[in-house]
Amino acid sequence: MTALSIGGFRRAQTRRACSFDVFDTFLLRACTTPTGVFERTYQLSGISEDDRSMSDHFCQHRILAESRARAKAKQTRGSAEVHIAEIYSCFPFKLFGLDDSAVDQLVDAEFGAELDLCRTNPEILAQYLDNKRAGQRVGFISDTYWDAARLGQLLRACCPELAWDFLYASCDHRSSKSEALFAAYVAEQQVDVASALHVGDNPQADIEGARRFGIRARHYPQAGARLASRFQREASLFDLLCDDHPRQLDHGARTLRRMVAARSAEQSPAYHLGVTVVGPVMRAFDAFVADRLAKLDQDGRRVGVAFLGRDGFLSYRVWQRTREAPACYLEVNRRVSLIASADTLAPLCELFRKIPKIDAATFGDMLKVVPAPIAGFFADQPGGIATGADLADALPMLMQPRDVADLAAGLRTRLVGYLRETIADFDALTDLVLIDIGYSGNVQKALSRALRLEANALRLHGLYLFALDDALEDLAEGDSAEGFICDRTVTPHVNRMLVRNALILEQICCSPEGSVRDYQDSGVVREPNPRPPAQIARCAEIQAGALAFMAAADAVAADYRLAPHDDLARSAAWSAATIGRLLLLPDDEELALFGEFQHDVNLGTATLAPMIDAGFIRNQIVARGLSAACTTAPPPMWIAGSFAALSPALAYSYALFGANRLSADVIGETPCGSLQVGLFGTDGTATLETVTVFLTGLGDLRVRVPVSRQMALATIALPLGKLTREGLLDGVVLQQGKSIAEAAHSQEVVSVPAGLLIDAGLRRSGRHYLAEQDDACLLIQLGPMRSPFAVYTLAVTPLGRSRPLATQPAAIVARGADEYGRA
């Protein structure tokens, strides 16, 4: 502050004034973060017109140059405030094929980037003008490396008629708002601090800085803490998922989300998720659909539009909110379309193979008939229940092709009657567009086969939010399919990871009604909806938030001159990061939203499977290691969510693994020693067995003890004191199988109950244990075995500064391999 005291300011100053921060308050940028300015600078600099790979290098060196310039200024002048030219004087010109004379070229390019990206904030402009009309002095106070002349030029470029009474740039005064810039403003403008107001986004510089001088401050946050956290995760995932797209330049998609969220009334977490995440992605998908329909609707084609139920329900509601063109909601699912398309047993076998469990009643519900051989098959199964795979294998011996053809023909007739009733001018159409969340186009392919069996030449075109491109190679002639997020948007590894975890998105977008099972009188006959009412209601809240985003987005985009969907490839990349963040890195609030969700398998059974099961994943990690846990098959249906329920770090490890960025050598296990365990038989005999100790990439220890039913064991004694005197017991789990190898690789992992774990010389409190001596043991009492072989696995996190055992690779690797190769 100056020599004048705050009280002196109050006595001396008489003018009422309102000051505004410039960047991220009065002006907003149409990019994800301020670093987007540097990315655009690179594009405008002329350094390289065809080498996008250096863009990140340029951005990082621009940041480093600013850091060096500020450090130098702080050392020489006592203030870190610098002009833009001082920043570029610290830039590594030779690296980019330039010389020192390029300072002006780069300064001009960066200012051009600001002109391209900056937009006036209508909300703050309205307040600015209100204050001006009220007779107050108005102007700007900015911490910036742009001097007042450039800053004024930028403000008038964004708002040509703008006038101000004062404009302060920190670089001109060599002092920031957190230092003495407010003091200079108050003194020079003779401001009455008691009636002054400052508006800005930075809690420290704008709010605390103003209040130090008695100036009232209004905080204008860029985003709430919840949304800001999600933005950070999205940025991290964008680098992982979409690294061949510009990182920061999204044509204002994030700015649009932030502004719509700011205008939305604060409601439930589910509604907020719809406004800030689901709505923006569905709006981008809607823009993709509109673009592709415009290209298809030509050359005299008569095109119909249908949204596939149940997962296309939210997209259909979006269509209804955004345009008046006709479209319908078409309830055709995989089961109905496959049966209707069956002229051989193959489609039925494909369908049944995907059903975990099935009985005769469910079979009858699906096919409307239970032939005697089928009834006999189920009668021979334990409890009358078979696996879908066993039924698929037996089906060719239980049903005749003619029986299948008759069943399929009846359903096809009813299906076509439903299509004719539901789709306007169905018989006059040449093309039908099917819109859905997507993946492999199975419904489209089966429906196309069914229509061709009815001699209907209608061409089908799939437009999907997600598409696995290699699965769309076998479409019928004339048909087509395309995904908004596909193997061109992200790598095939990433795309499949997203799809594996998209079932939670299916639940969000789904209709509240049950799945179609048949048609009658050209109408739909539905299954009962097995999902809990609370789950359906929560999905409705999310959908309401998404539709609220739709209602506001276009008007807000126009107000802020944002065009997030002009470049659909870039829009798809940011949509992949946005929805990928939800699918792969959900936060605690989202885990609470979805923690009790269940997924209905939707293949004619009433089976519900949990979306999240953290205990299952924890047991997989204990028994089989992180790498195997990442490749586990559902259930649970949301694998990434189950990892996230354990910890954000494990969820990110899963994302790295799915993107093929996590080396198995890093997260795998290494033999690091051996341990003698005691095996006590039911007859009182005792033996010692040497087993291998493994060290994981996370620094945990694993001990696996293979046993057989023939050994008739009662207890296993594990000398934890010799393993590590102090540690955290991460778990003791059991796998079983027909051989040791089968048991060791089994996904069916169960925790050994705490009541079967007995301490012998150990002091345990929760997971923590302390061994009083080297031979202190954990005793595992064995229960009855349902399979001939089993593997007991103990996982421990040692508490110490170094590895507890010396690595002994040669002999131990061979022995460790042998242990799991024995039959």
Coordinates of N, CA and C in Angstrom, one line a residue, residues 185-356:
Y185 N -5.1 2.7 -8.2 CA -6.4 3.0 -8.8 C -7.2 3.9 -7.8
V186 N -7.2 3.6 -6.5 CA -7.9 4.4 -5.6 C -7.4 5.9 -5.5
A187 N -6.1 5.9 -5.5 CA -5.4 7.3 -5.4 C -5.6 8.1 -6.6
E188 N -5.4 7.5 -7.8 CA -5.5 8.3 -9.0 C -6.9 8.7 -9.4
Q189 N -7.9 7.8 -9.1 CA -9.3 8.0 -9.5 C -10.1 8.7 -8.4
Q190 N -9.4 8.9 -7.2 CA -10.1 9.5 -6.1 C -11.4 8.8 -5.8
V191 N -11.3 7.5 -5.6 CA -12.4 6.6 -5.4 C -12.9 6.6 -3.9
D192 N -14.2 6.7 -3.7 CA -14.7 6.5 -2.4 C -14.8 5.0 -2.1
V193 N -13.8 4.5 -1.4 CA -13.7 3.0 -1.2 C -14.9 2.5 -0.5
A194 N -15.6 3.2 0.3 CA -16.8 2.7 1.0 C -17.9 2.4 0.1
S195 N -18.0 3.0 -1.1 CA -19.1 2.8 -2.0 C -18.5 2.1 -3.3
A196 N -17.3 1.7 -3.3 CA -16.7 1.1 -4.5 C -17.0 -0.4 -4.5
L197 N -17.0 -0.9 -5.8 CA -17.2 -2.4 -6.0 C -16.2 -2.9 -7.0
H198 N -15.7 -4.0 -6.8 CA -14.9 -4.7 -7.8 C -15.4 -6.1 -8.1
V199 N -15.5 -6.4 -9.4 CA -16.0 -7.7 -9.8 C -14.9 -8.5 -10.5
G200 N -14.7 -9.7 -10.0 CA -13.6 -10.5 -10.6 C -13.8 -12.0 -10.3
D201 N -13.0 -12.8 -11.0 CA -13.1 -14.3 -10.8 C -12.1 -14.9 -9.9
N202 N -11.0 -14.2 -9.6 CA -9.9 -14.8 -8.8 C -10.1 -14.5 -7.3
P203 N -10.2 -15.5 -6.5 CA -10.5 -15.3 -5.1 C -9.4 -14.5 -4.4
Q204 N -8.1 -14.7 -4.8 CA -7.0 -14.0 -4.1 C -6.8 -12.6 -4.7
A205 N -6.6 -12.5 -6.0 CA -6.3 -11.2 -6.6 C -7.5 -10.3 -6.6
D206 N -8.6 -10.8 -7.0 CA -9.8 -9.9 -7.1 C -10.5 -9.6 -5.8
I207 N -10.7 -10.7 -5.1 CA -11.6 -10.6 -3.9 C -10.8 -10.1 -2.7
E208 N -9.8 -10.9 -2.3 CA -8.9 -10.5 -1.2 C -8.2 -9.2 -1.5
G209 N -7.7 -9.0 -2.7 CA -6.9 -7.8 -3.1 C -7.8 -6.6 -2.9
A210 N -9.0 -6.6 -3.4 CA -9.9 -5.5 -3.3 C -10.3 -5.2 -1.8
R211 N -10.6 -6.3 -1.1 CA -11.0 -6.1 0.3 C -9.9 -5.5 1.2
R212 N -8.6 -5.7 0.8 CA -7.5 -5.2 1.6 C -7.6 -3.6 1.7
F213 N -8.2 -3.1 0.6 CA -8.3 -1.6 0.6 C -9.8 -1.1 0.9
G214 N -10.5 -2.0 1.5 CA -11.9 -1.6 1.9 C -12.9 -1.6 0.8
I215 N -12.5 -2.1 -0.4 CA -13.4 -2.1 -1.5 C -14.3 -3.4 -1.5
R216 N -15.6 -3.2 -1.6 CA -16.5 -4.4 -1.7 C -16.1 -5.2 -3.0
A217 N -16.2 -6.5 -2.9 CA -15.9 -7.4 -4.0 C -17.0 -8.4 -4.3
R218 N -17.3 -8.6 -5.5 CA -18.2 -9.6 -5.9 C -17.5 -10.7 -6.7
H219 N -17.5 -11.9 -6.2 CA -16.8 -13.0 -6.8 C -17.6 -13.5 -8.0
Y220 N -17.0 -13.6 -9.1 CA -17.6 -14.2 -10.3 C -16.8 -15.4 -10.7
P221 N -17.1 -16.6 -10.1 CA -16.3 -17.8 -10.3 C -16.4 -18.3 -11.7
Q222 N -15.3 -18.9 -12.2 CA -15.4 -19.5 -13.6 C -16.3 -20.7 -13.6
A223 N -16.2 -21.5 -12.5 CA -17.0 -22.7 -12.4 C -17.1 -23.0 -10.9
G224 N -18.2 -23.7 -10.5 CA -18.2 -24.1 -9.1 C -17.2 -25.2 -8.9
A225 N -16.9 -25.5 -7.6 CA -15.9 -26.4 -7.3 C -16.1 -27.8 -7.9
R226 N -17.4 -28.2 -7.9 CA -17.8 -29.5 -8.4 C -17.4 -29.6 -9.9
L227 N -17.9 -28.6 -10.7 CA -17.6 -28.6 -12.1 C -16.2 -28.4 -12.4
A228 N -15.5 -27.5 -11.7 CA -14.1 -27.3 -11.9 C -13.3 -28.6 -11.7
S229 N -13.6 -29.4 -10.7 CA -13.0 -30.7 -10.5 C -13.2 -31.6 -11.7
R230 N -14.4 -31.6 -12.2 CA -14.7 -32.5 -13.4 C -13.9 -32.0 -14.6
F231 N -13.8 -30.7 -14.8 CA -13.0 -30.1 -15.9 C -11.6 -30.6 -15.8
Q232 N -11.0 -30.6 -14.6 CA -9.6 -31.0 -14.5 C -9.5 -32.5 -14.9
R233 N -10.4 -33.3 -14.5 CA -10.3 -34.7 -14.8 C -10.5 -34.9 -16.3
E234 N -11.4 -34.1 -16.9 CA -11.6 -34.2 -18.4 C -10.3 -33.9 -19.1
A235 N -9.7 -32.8 -18.7 CA -8.4 -32.4 -19.4 C -7.4 -33.5 -19.3
S236 N -7.3 -34.1 -18.2 CA -6.3 -35.2 -18.0 C -6.7 -36.4 -18.9
L237 N -8.0 -36.7 -19.0 CA -8.4 -37.8 -19.9 C -8.3 -37.4 -21.3
F238 N -8.5 -36.2 -21.7 CA -8.4 -35.8 -23.1 C -7.0 -36.1 -23.6
D239 N -6.0 -35.8 -22.8 CA -4.6 -36.1 -23.2 C -4.4 -37.6 -23.4
L240 N -5.1 -38.4 -22.6 CA -5.0 -39.9 -22.7 C -5.8 -40.5 -23.8
L241 N -7.0 -39.9 -24.0 CA -7.9 -40.5 -25.0 C -7.8 -40.0 -26.4
C242 N -7.5 -38.7 -26.5 CA -7.6 -38.0 -27.8 C -6.4 -37.2 -28.1
D243 N -5.2 -37.8 -27.9 CA -4.0 -37.0 -28.0 C -3.6 -36.5 -29.4
D244 N -4.3 -36.9 -30.4 CA -4.0 -36.4 -31.8 C -4.9 -35.2 -32.2
H245 N -5.7 -34.7 -31.2 CA -6.6 -33.5 -31.4 C -6.0 -32.4 -30.6
P246 N -6.3 -31.1 -31.1 CA -5.9 -29.9 -30.3 C -6.4 -30.0 -28.9
R247 N -5.6 -29.8 -27.9 CA -5.9 -30.0 -26.5 C -6.8 -29.0 -26.0
Q248 N -6.7 -27.7 -26.4 CA -7.4 -26.7 -25.7 C -8.5 -26.0 -26.5
L249 N -8.4 -26.1 -27.8 CA -9.3 -25.4 -28.7 C -10.6 -26.2 -29.0
D250 N -11.6 -25.9 -28.3 CA -12.9 -26.7 -28.4 C -14.0 -25.8 -29.0
H251 N -13.7 -24.7 -29.6 CA -14.7 -23.8 -30.2 C -15.7 -23.3 -29.1
G252 N -15.3 -23.3 -27.9 CA -16.1 -22.8 -26.8 C -17.1 -23.8 -26.1
A253 N -16.9 -25.1 -26.3 CA -17.8 -26.1 -25.8 C -17.8 -26.0 -24.2
R254 N -16.6 -25.9 -23.6 CA -16.5 -25.8 -22.2 C -17.1 -24.5 -21.7
T255 N -16.8 -23.4 -22.3 CA -17.3 -22.1 -21.9 C -18.8 -22.2 -22.0
L256 N -19.4 -22.8 -23.0 CA -20.9 -22.9 -23.1 C -21.4 -23.7 -21.9
R257 N -20.8 -24.8 -21.6 CA -21.2 -25.6 -20.4 C -21.2 -24.8 -19.1
R258 N -20.1 -24.1 -19.0 CA -19.9 -23.3 -17.8 C -21.0 -22.2 -17.7
M259 N -21.3 -21.5 -18.8 CA -22.3 -20.4 -18.8 C -23.7 -21.0 -18.5
V260 N -24.0 -22.1 -19.2 CA -25.4 -22.7 -19.0 C -25.5 -23.1 -17.5
A261 N -24.5 -23.7 -17.0 CA -24.5 -24.2 -15.6 C -24.7 -23.0 -14.6
A262 N -24.0 -21.9 -15.0 CA -24.1 -20.7 -14.1 C -25.6 -20.1 -14.1
R263 N -26.3 -20.3 -15.2 CA -27.6 -19.8 -15.4 C -28.7 -20.7 -14.8
S264 N -28.3 -22.0 -14.5 CA -29.2 -23.0 -14.1 C -29.4 -22.9 -12.6
A265 N -30.6 -23.0 -12.2 CA -30.9 -23.0 -10.7 C -30.3 -24.3 -10.1
E266 N -29.7 -24.1 -8.9 CA -29.0 -25.2 -8.3 C -30.1 -26.2 -7.8
Q267 N -29.9 -27.4 -8.4 CA -30.8 -28.5 -8.0 C -30.0 -29.7 -7.6
S268 N -30.6 -30.9 -7.7 CA -30.0 -32.1 -7.2 C -28.7 -32.5 -8.0
P269 N -27.8 -33.3 -7.4 CA -26.6 -33.7 -8.1 C -27.0 -34.4 -9.4
A270 N -28.1 -35.2 -9.4 CA -28.5 -35.9 -10.7 C -28.8 -34.8 -11.8
Y271 N -29.6 -33.8 -11.4 CA -29.9 -32.8 -12.4 C -28.7 -32.0 -12.9
H272 N -27.8 -31.7 -11.9 CA -26.5 -31.0 -12.3 C -25.7 -31.9 -13.2
L273 N -25.6 -33.2 -13.0 CA -24.9 -34.0 -13.9 C -25.5 -34.0 -15.3
G274 N -26.9 -33.9 -15.4 CA -27.5 -33.8 -16.7 C -27.2 -32.5 -17.4
V275 N -27.2 -31.4 -16.6 CA -26.9 -30.1 -17.2 C -25.4 -30.0 -17.7
T276 N -24.5 -30.5 -16.9 CA -23.1 -30.2 -17.2 C -22.3 -31.3 -18.0
V277 N -22.9 -32.5 -18.0 CA -22.1 -33.6 -18.6 C -23.0 -34.3 -19.7
V278 N -24.1 -34.8 -19.3 CA -24.9 -35.6 -20.3 C -25.5 -34.7 -21.3
G279 N -26.1 -33.6 -20.9 CA -26.7 -32.7 -21.9 C -25.7 -32.2 -23.0
P280 N -24.5 -31.7 -22.6 CA -23.6 -31.3 -23.6 C -23.2 -32.3 -24.6
V281 N -23.0 -33.6 -24.1 CA -22.7 -34.7 -25.0 C -23.8 -35.0 -26.0
M282 N -25.1 -35.0 -25.4 CA -26.2 -35.4 -26.3 C -26.5 -34.2 -27.3
R283 N -26.2 -33.0 -26.9 CA -26.4 -31.9 -27.8 C -25.4 -32.0 -29.0
A284 N -24.1 -32.4 -28.7 CA -23.1 -32.6 -29.7 C -23.5 -33.7 -30.6
F285 N -24.0 -34.8 -30.0 CA -24.4 -35.9 -30.8 C -25.6 -35.5 -31.7
D286 N -26.5 -34.7 -31.2 CA -27.6 -34.2 -32.0 C -27.1 -33.4 -33.2
A287 N -26.1 -32.6 -33.0 CA -25.5 -31.9 -34.1 C -25.0 -32.8 -35.2
F288 N -24.3 -33.9 -34.7 CA -23.8 -34.9 -35.7 C -24.9 -35.5 -36.4
V289 N -26.0 -35.9 -35.7 CA -27.1 -36.5 -36.4 C -27.7 -35.6 -37.5
A290 N -27.9 -34.3 -37.1 CA -28.5 -33.3 -38.1 C -27.6 -33.2 -39.3
D291 N -26.3 -33.2 -39.1 CA -25.3 -33.1 -40.2 C -25.4 -34.3 -41.1
R292 N -25.5 -35.5 -40.6 CA -25.5 -36.7 -41.4 C -26.9 -36.8 -42.1
L293 N -27.9 -36.4 -41.4 CA -29.2 -36.5 -42.1 C -29.3 -35.6 -43.3
A294 N -28.7 -34.4 -43.1 CA -28.8 -33.4 -44.2 C -28.0 -34.0 -45.4
K295 N -27.0 -34.7 -45.2 CA -26.2 -35.3 -46.3 C -27.0 -36.5 -47.0
L296 N -27.7 -37.2 -46.1 CA -28.5 -38.4 -46.6 C -29.7 -38.0 -47.4
D297 N -30.4 -36.9 -46.9 CA -31.7 -36.5 -47.5 C -31.5 -35.8 -48.8
Q298 N -31.1 -36.5 -49.8 CA -30.9 -35.9 -51.2 C -31.1 -37.0 -52.2
D299 N -31.0 -36.6 -53.5 CA -31.1 -37.6 -54.6 C -32.4 -38.3 -54.6
G300 N -33.5 -37.5 -54.3 CA -34.8 -38.1 -54.4 C -35.1 -39.2 -53.3
R301 N -34.3 -39.3 -52.3 CA -34.6 -40.3 -51.3 C -35.8 -39.8 -50.4
R302 N -36.5 -40.8 -49.9 CA -37.5 -40.5 -48.9 C -37.0 -41.2 -47.6
V303 N -36.6 -40.3 -46.7 CA -35.9 -40.8 -45.5 C -36.8 -40.6 -44.3
G304 N -36.9 -41.7 -43.5 CA -37.5 -41.7 -42.2 C -36.5 -41.7 -41.1
V305 N -36.9 -41.2 -39.9 CA -35.9 -41.1 -38.8 C -36.6 -41.8 -37.6
A306 N -35.8 -42.7 -37.0 CA -36.3 -43.5 -35.9 C -35.3 -43.6 -34.8
F307 N -35.6 -43.4 -33.5 CA -34.8 -43.6 -32.4 C -35.1 -44.9 -31.8
L308 N -34.0 -45.7 -31.6 CA -34.2 -47.1 -31.1 C -34.4 -47.1 -29.6
G309 N -35.5 -47.8 -29.2 CA -35.8 -47.9 -27.8 C -35.0 -49.2 -27.3
R310 N -34.6 -49.1 -26.0 CA -34.9 -48.1 -25.0 C -33.8 -47.1 -24.9
D311 N -32.6 -47.4 -25.3 CA -31.4 -46.5 -25.0 C -31.5 -45.2 -25.8
G312 N -32.2 -45.2 -26.9 CA -32.3 -44.0 -27.7 C -33.4 -43.0 -27.2
F313 N -34.0 -43.3 -26.1 CA -35.1 -42.5 -25.6 C -34.7 -41.0 -25.3
L314 N -33.5 -40.8 -24.7 CA -33.1 -39.4 -24.4 C -32.8 -38.7 -25.7
S315 N -32.1 -39.4 -26.6 CA -31.9 -38.7 -27.9 C -33.2 -38.3 -28.6
Y316 N -34.2 -39.1 -28.5 CA -35.5 -38.8 -29.1 C -36.1 -37.6 -28.4
R317 N -36.0 -37.5 -27.1 CA -36.5 -36.3 -26.4 C -35.7 -35.1 -26.8
V318 N -34.4 -35.2 -27.0 CA -33.6 -34.1 -27.5 C -34.1 -33.6 -28.9
W319 N -34.3 -34.6 -29.8 CA -34.8 -34.3 -31.1 C -36.1 -33.5 -31.0
Q320 N -37.0 -33.9 -30.2 CA -38.3 -33.3 -30.0 C -38.2 -31.8 -29.5
R321 N -37.1 -31.6 -28.7 CA -36.9 -30.2 -28.1 C -36.2 -29.3 -29.1
T322 N -35.5 -29.8 -30.1 CA -34.7 -29.0 -30.9 C -35.2 -28.8 -32.4
R323 N -36.1 -29.6 -32.8 CA -36.6 -29.4 -34.2 C -38.0 -30.0 -34.3
E324 N -38.7 -29.6 -35.4 CA -40.0 -30.0 -35.7 C -40.2 -31.1 -36.7
A325 N -39.0 -31.5 -37.3 CA -39.1 -32.5 -38.3 C -39.6 -33.8 -37.7
P326 N -40.3 -34.6 -38.5 CA -40.9 -35.8 -37.9 C -39.9 -36.9 -37.6
A327 N -40.1 -37.6 -36.6 CA -39.3 -38.7 -36.2 C -40.1 -39.6 -35.2
C328 N -39.7 -40.8 -35.0 CA -40.5 -41.7 -34.1 C -39.6 -42.4 -33.2
Y329 N -40.1 -42.9 -32.1 CA -39.4 -43.7 -31.1 C -39.8 -45.1 -31.4
L330 N -38.8 -45.9 -31.8 CA -39.1 -47.3 -32.3 C -38.6 -48.3 -31.3
E331 N -39.5 -49.1 -30.8 CA -39.2 -50.1 -29.8 C -38.9 -51.4 -30.4
V332 N -37.6 -51.6 -30.8 CA -37.1 -52.8 -31.4 C -35.8 -53.1 -30.7
N333 N -35.6 -54.2 -30.1 CA -34.4 -54.5 -29.4 C -33.7 -55.7 -30.0
R334 N -32.5 -56.0 -29.4 CA -31.7 -57.1 -30.0 C -32.4 -58.4 -30.0
R335 N -33.1 -58.7 -28.9 CA -33.7 -60.0 -28.9 C -34.8 -60.2 -29.9
V336 N -35.7 -59.2 -30.0 CA -36.8 -59.3 -31.0 C -36.3 -59.3 -32.4
S337 N -35.3 -58.4 -32.7 CA -34.8 -58.4 -34.1 C -34.1 -59.6 -34.5
L338 N -33.3 -60.2 -33.5 CA -32.6 -61.5 -33.8 C -33.6 -62.6 -34.1
I339 N -34.6 -62.7 -33.3 CA -35.6 -63.8 -33.5 C -36.3 -63.6 -34.8
A340 N -36.7 -62.4 -35.1 CA -37.4 -62.1 -36.3 C -36.6 -62.3 -37.6
S341 N -35.3 -62.2 -37.4 CA -34.4 -62.4 -38.6 C -33.9 -63.8 -38.8
A342 N -34.4 -64.7 -37.9 CA -33.8 -66.1 -38.0 C -34.5 -66.9 -39.1
D343 N -33.7 -67.3 -40.1 CA -34.1 -68.3 -41.0 C -33.3 -69.6 -40.8
T344 N -32.3 -69.5 -39.9 CA -31.6 -70.7 -39.5 C -31.5 -70.6 -37.9
L345 N -30.9 -71.6 -37.4 CA -30.7 -71.6 -35.9 C -29.6 -70.7 -35.4
A346 N -28.7 -70.2 -36.3 CA -27.6 -69.4 -35.9 C -28.0 -68.1 -35.1
P347 N -28.9 -67.3 -35.6 CA -29.3 -66.1 -34.7 C -29.7 -66.5 -33.3
L348 N -30.5 -67.6 -33.2 CA -31.0 -68.0 -31.9 C -29.8 -68.4 -31.0
C349 N -28.9 -69.2 -31.6 CA -27.8 -69.6 -30.8 C -26.9 -68.4 -30.3
E350 N -26.8 -67.4 -31.2 CA -26.1 -66.2 -30.9 C -26.8 -65.5 -29.7
L351 N -28.1 -65.4 -29.8 CA -28.9 -64.8 -28.7 C -28.7 -65.5 -27.4
F352 N -28.9 -66.8 -27.4 CA -28.9 -67.5 -26.1 C -27.5 -67.6 -25.5
R353 N -26.5 -67.5 -26.3 CA -25.1 -67.6 -25.8 C -24.8 -66.4 -24.9
K354 N -25.5 -65.3 -25.1 CA -25.2 -64.1 -24.3 C -26.0 -64.0 -23.0
I355 N -26.9 -65.0 -22.7 CA -27.7 -65.0 -21.5 C -27.0 -65.9 -20.5
P356 N -26.7 -65.3 -19.3 CA -26.0 -66.1 -18.3 C -26.8 -67.3 -17.8

